[in-house]
Amino acid sequence: AFAVKISPTGQVLEYSTYISGSGQDYGNGIAVDGQGMAYITGTTSSTNLLPAGVPGYQKSIKGGQDAFLFKMNFQAGIPPIYATYLGGSTGYDYGEAVAVDSAGSAYVTGATASTDFPVTNMALQTVKGWPYDAFEKDAYVTKFGSDGTGLIYSTYLGGSMDDWGYDIKVDSSFRAFVTGYSRSSQIPRSGLINTIKQASGGQDGFLTVIKSDGRSAESSTLFGGYRDDVSRGVAISPDGNTSFVTGYTSSPTMLNLVCGSDCEREAFPVYKWINQTVYGDRLYIGGNFSGDFQGSFDAFVMKFGQPSLVPSFSASPVCGTGEPNLTVNFTETTTGSGNILNRIWNFGDGTPVNDTGAIPMVVSHNYTSPGTYQATLTLYTYTSILVSDPVSITFCNPYTSANFTVAGYNNTADPIDVPINTDITFSGYAVNYTPTSYNWHFADGSANQTGQTTHHLFSQQGTYTVNMTAPSGTCCDNNTNIVGSKRIRVLAPPLARFVNSTTTPRIGCLPLTVTFNDTSPVGTVDYGVPTAWQWNFGDNSWNGTTQNVTHTYQHAGTYTVSLTASNAAGSNTYTQPGYVLVSGNVTAGFTASPRAGTAPLGVQFTDTSAGVPTSWDWRFGDGGSNTSQNPYHVYNTAGTYTVNLTVTNDCGHVASANYTDWITVNGNMTPKILFGNSTFPPTSENPVNGTPVLNVTFLGNTTDGTLIDSAVWSFGDSNTTTQTRAAGWPADNTWFNTSHKYYTVRDYTPVLQITNTTYGSGTTGGLYTDWIGVYPPIIVNFSATPPSGIVGQSILFTDQSSGSPVNWNWHFTDGSQNVSGLSSVSHVFNSTAVWNVMLEVWNKYGATGIGYRYVNITSADSSGQVYFVPQNITLITEDLNYRVLNVVLSKADYGLSSYTVKIDLNNSARAHIRNWATSPSWVDHFTYSVSPAFDSITLSGYKDSGMLPAGSRNISLGNISLTGISAGDADLRLNGTSIAQYGSSFMSLTGVPADIHVYAVSPLPGYSNKPADIWPPGVHDGLIDDFDGNGVVNTADVTVFFNTWVSGGFAGMPVPPFDYNHNNRIDTDDIVEYFNLIW
């Protein structure tokens, strides 16, 4: 392909260029925009057609042949603005024509056989018309963005046979006018430009107008005869209302307008001018152009325009109900001029169309079923079939209605009772239609709500009319019932109250009839109206359920009456104990508890008399009396007592009950233990808890001073002491005292058992559980992790005190609040200082101790120092004598997430860095690499997420290993390229060099193998431990060491490999040190 630009005079070639690759390239279409830039489309089989570096939508060819689009620059020598292939991978694709709109978007048409041609969502046609082979083609229309890198829309245009787009134009409204030929019957035929004829013959021309969004065709038509008809070009007026099409045809024309359907189907539609005043004939105007077929192929030109005759009509009513039918009158309102031959009314309900002929008239139609229908009017002229815009007719169902239910409540009631401050569910429904929405009005001042099901909470009592509107979104909303309405009564729980009627006293003799009246408050802000009542009269009779009831009591007694009032919001019960008193014949009776015990003995007497007594006379047998119904009496003297009760009721009946020797009172034998004094409950002058040895003084007594004749002290530690009253001792219990020492840490329960010859024995039992406590001394100690830190770092303090503390109080002396109750706390210091942290602890007995620790808090910085452990390295030549070093970072004030450190050895003639390293435990990923000369190693590690905590100290970066090569010195240093990071920030690293001293050691006298450094296994320490060189360390090596030293065999040997005590000489201390090491 090529592109040529010629000057306006036609005399100068402004530029001329190939558009070519290694295959076949054809330029088929060109367009120029308002800036003078040329757009060229065509077909290519070249895989290298597009210039490098030029933007474009599709940068590589997909099939054997693709369309292409180039946007050229203003002049030669400058690359295109954009260049792109366009096509799929399953068939050949052709570019035939291009147009450009005022916004700079290019439109391309042609043909494609690919089933994966690039199309956009929502396009007019997204699937190839015949996807089953790569032979049948569809036309396509593709609109590019102004930069050529994306598609605005792209669509197939075709059916089950060959379809081809040959030309395209764009109007001012961005509508695309596409023309070509079609062999398919599926090409769209609709819109303002009506179909000239159905598809016939081998090829028919088409003209399709695609809307600006590419989603639908505004109009589309086929034209042709029974032979081949091909449209090759289209031109349009700027507004697109007039279109001109040209091409060629081999179909003959009609020789007479008045002919049969076959004649019209087979003829090519050529009309130069039709005299509308002569209905039955055609009239051709002679000249250079003919309306008749002349040769095997003739060119043709067609002009398409907007019809002057616009069919329209009105309908009344367009919406309504009917019983049983809806009758609608249709009145024609067609505008424009033209000879109308016939009118066809289509009412849209499936009934036969109404043919009203050439004369306009009002047409009536009965719709028999509810629904929405599209009515149209079609006008037939000599040259056109014109269809009006449809008019919607809606027959509304007269049996529609809407209402709602209140979930969980009585929907048949009016009003419906619901509780206050409760979420109420309202559910709307519609009968015989589907609402578009539900709208709720609750009449309580709240905002309206929507939704078929909604929830509402009424916050005040009252009766509210709730309305629900459920519109259908159609005109039927004005003709049918779409509103549901119900009264809702909102109630608070009731407050039950009642009284007896003044005409029926609640106290009287048998039989007694009482009327009870409900006095529950109504109409108040706080309480709701009761809607149900439940009476309980206390006599096991039936319970009343009306608001006010009358009841007759048939038996004497005192009765408790209750009323439960309820409504939708809840219930409330009001009880009046002993409210009704019914008198009859009385019978005296009572109970007492306890009936036996030691003095002073308190006894509760309970009246059990029948017959509703109203007065009581008690005689307790010790001279005491009482007139209350259920008295409490205290007997202070030992003995047996007869009790008498006399009762009387209001009906005048009297009865007595006399119980002989009913109460037995004994002396009080309850013992008690006192700790150092005579108060009770026990308090202590001497401690009852403390550290070993704990000496406790015990005193014994009884609650009422009853004499103790003998006592057995059990101290809770398997030791006991017995005391017995001797003749002549005082008449009190002061002589019952003892002391006891506790030696072991634990809790003890002392028990005192006493005996009195008159009243028997008593034991303290568990009154003094764990009353004695012996605890270890409290020694306060706690740890700080780390022991020092930086500002903002969390320091963990952990109690390590002895003495079993149970409570703690931490004081950090930095102005922060003390922390109590925790054995371990974390604290952050916000300024630098040496802080004194204090911990006070308590054990369960309340004993306390205090401890202190100093924590040095410094300012944080991003520096760190890399050093080696050990720092001074002794090496012995030979590979088996290697040494392992730990590479350490001194600190990471802000934490550490990754690192890459390089370590250099300054003299590889003396030592080598082994190709070996191990990872520190804190990293998730670790790598290392050793230089080919073994004079440097690089260690890298990082965590997948997070980092070491801020303030970390002495952080291992990994272990490396050295081996000695020849005697002499060297050193290890940190390379300046080393880095470490905390998050995305970098640390400043420095290094501390390590000194290396390499020694060559010969076999010891009398041995052929060199001595070796074996221990510690896998690490080595630079000291000889395998003296005989046999690969084993044992006591035989001690003998070799000693004999060599005695015989002077170390003369000329280097000292450090044998200097176990590091005093720079080989002596017996080294031998002893070595012996202790291996032994």
XYZ file of N, CA and C in Angstrom, residues 872-877 880-884 997-999 1001 1010-1017 1019-1028 1033 1054-1062 1070 1073-1074:
138
model
N 38.849 -11.478 67.962
C 40.265 -11.815 67.741
C 40.317 -13.309 67.429
N 40.704 -13.635 66.188
C 40.513 -14.992 65.666
C 41.861 -15.690 65.503
N 41.988 -16.839 66.159
C 43.164 -17.694 65.964
C 42.783 -18.817 65.005
N 43.580 -18.967 63.940
C 43.307 -20.000 62.943
C 44.525 -20.908 62.795
N 44.272 -22.175 62.587
C 45.339 -23.141 62.319
C 45.154 -23.604 60.880
N 46.223 -23.638 60.136
C 46.121 -24.041 58.730
C 45.536 -25.445 58.616
N 40.470 -28.798 57.911
C 39.726 -29.365 59.027
C 39.768 -28.483 60.256
N 40.644 -27.475 60.265
C 40.774 -26.588 61.423
C 39.996 -25.275 61.223
N 38.958 -25.275 60.403
C 38.186 -24.053 60.146
C 37.597 -23.532 61.455
N 37.181 -22.251 61.417
C 36.501 -21.655 62.568
C 35.194 -20.983 62.113
N 34.187 -21.017 62.972
C 32.885 -20.411 62.688
C 32.770 -19.102 63.455
N 44.744 -14.307 62.988
C 46.127 -14.755 63.136
C 46.178 -16.234 62.735
N 46.921 -16.513 61.666
C 46.977 -17.869 61.127
C 48.322 -18.497 61.522
N 48.260 -19.736 62.017
C 49.461 -20.432 62.474
C 49.547 -21.786 61.772
N 51.085 -25.499 62.202
C 51.548 -26.364 63.295
C 52.030 -27.678 62.698
N 49.684 -34.218 61.892
C 49.628 -32.893 62.513
C 48.532 -32.862 63.570
N 48.778 -32.152 64.676
C 47.696 -31.970 65.656
C 46.569 -31.129 65.020
N 45.342 -31.252 65.562
C 44.180 -30.590 64.938
C 43.291 -29.956 65.998
N 42.489 -29.009 65.509
C 41.474 -28.327 66.326
C 40.125 -28.970 65.993
N 39.624 -29.806 66.899
C 38.368 -30.535 66.636
C 37.216 -29.980 67.453
N 37.513 -29.629 68.701
C 36.441 -29.175 69.601
C 36.322 -27.660 69.558
N 35.139 -27.065 69.862
C 33.818 -27.714 69.903
C 33.450 -28.191 68.501
N 32.794 -29.345 68.387
C 32.479 -29.897 67.066
C 31.664 -28.913 66.229
N 32.340 -26.034 65.254
C 32.586 -24.610 65.504
C 34.081 -24.330 65.552
N 34.800 -25.080 66.454
C 36.235 -24.954 66.671
C 36.581 -23.622 67.343
N 37.678 -23.652 68.131
C 38.033 -22.468 68.921
C 39.463 -22.002 68.702
N 40.179 -22.563 67.716
C 41.557 -22.121 67.440
C 42.581 -22.719 68.382
N 42.172 -23.680 69.207
C 43.079 -24.334 70.151
C 43.238 -25.807 69.766
N 44.462 -26.315 69.821
C 44.733 -27.723 69.509
C 44.137 -28.597 70.613
N 43.339 -29.622 70.215
C 42.834 -30.575 71.205
C 43.095 -32.018 70.780
N 43.382 -32.250 69.508
C 43.760 -33.586 69.020
C 45.287 -33.586 68.833
N 46.007 -33.813 69.950
C 47.462 -33.626 69.930
C 48.181 -34.707 69.124
N 47.657 -35.931 69.108
C 48.348 -36.989 68.367
C 47.870 -37.079 66.911
N 39.584 -37.025 70.271
C 40.029 -36.318 71.473
C 39.711 -37.185 72.674
N 54.355 -22.211 67.452
C 53.596 -21.006 67.817
C 52.854 -21.252 69.124
N 52.782 -20.233 69.959
C 52.195 -20.374 71.285
C 50.659 -20.371 71.258
N 49.959 -19.439 70.564
C 48.499 -19.306 70.716
C 47.727 -20.586 70.514
N 48.068 -21.507 69.563
C 47.226 -22.706 69.419
C 47.239 -23.618 70.630
N 48.207 -23.415 71.586
C 48.308 -24.292 72.760
C 48.060 -23.537 74.063
N 47.799 -22.239 73.993
C 47.698 -21.381 75.176
C 46.267 -21.372 75.686
N 45.928 -22.379 76.497
C 44.541 -22.521 76.945
C 44.148 -21.460 77.956
N 45.102 -20.942 78.737
C 44.732 -19.937 79.726
C 45.105 -18.527 79.269
N 45.559 -18.407 77.999
C 45.758 -17.101 77.364
C 46.710 -16.194 78.144
N 48.095 -24.644 81.241
C 47.382 -24.972 80.004
C 47.010 -26.449 79.980
N 44.104 -26.948 82.344
C 42.894 -26.404 81.724
C 42.341 -27.365 80.668
N 43.250 -27.912 79.848
C 42.836 -28.847 78.799
C 42.267 -30.130 79.421
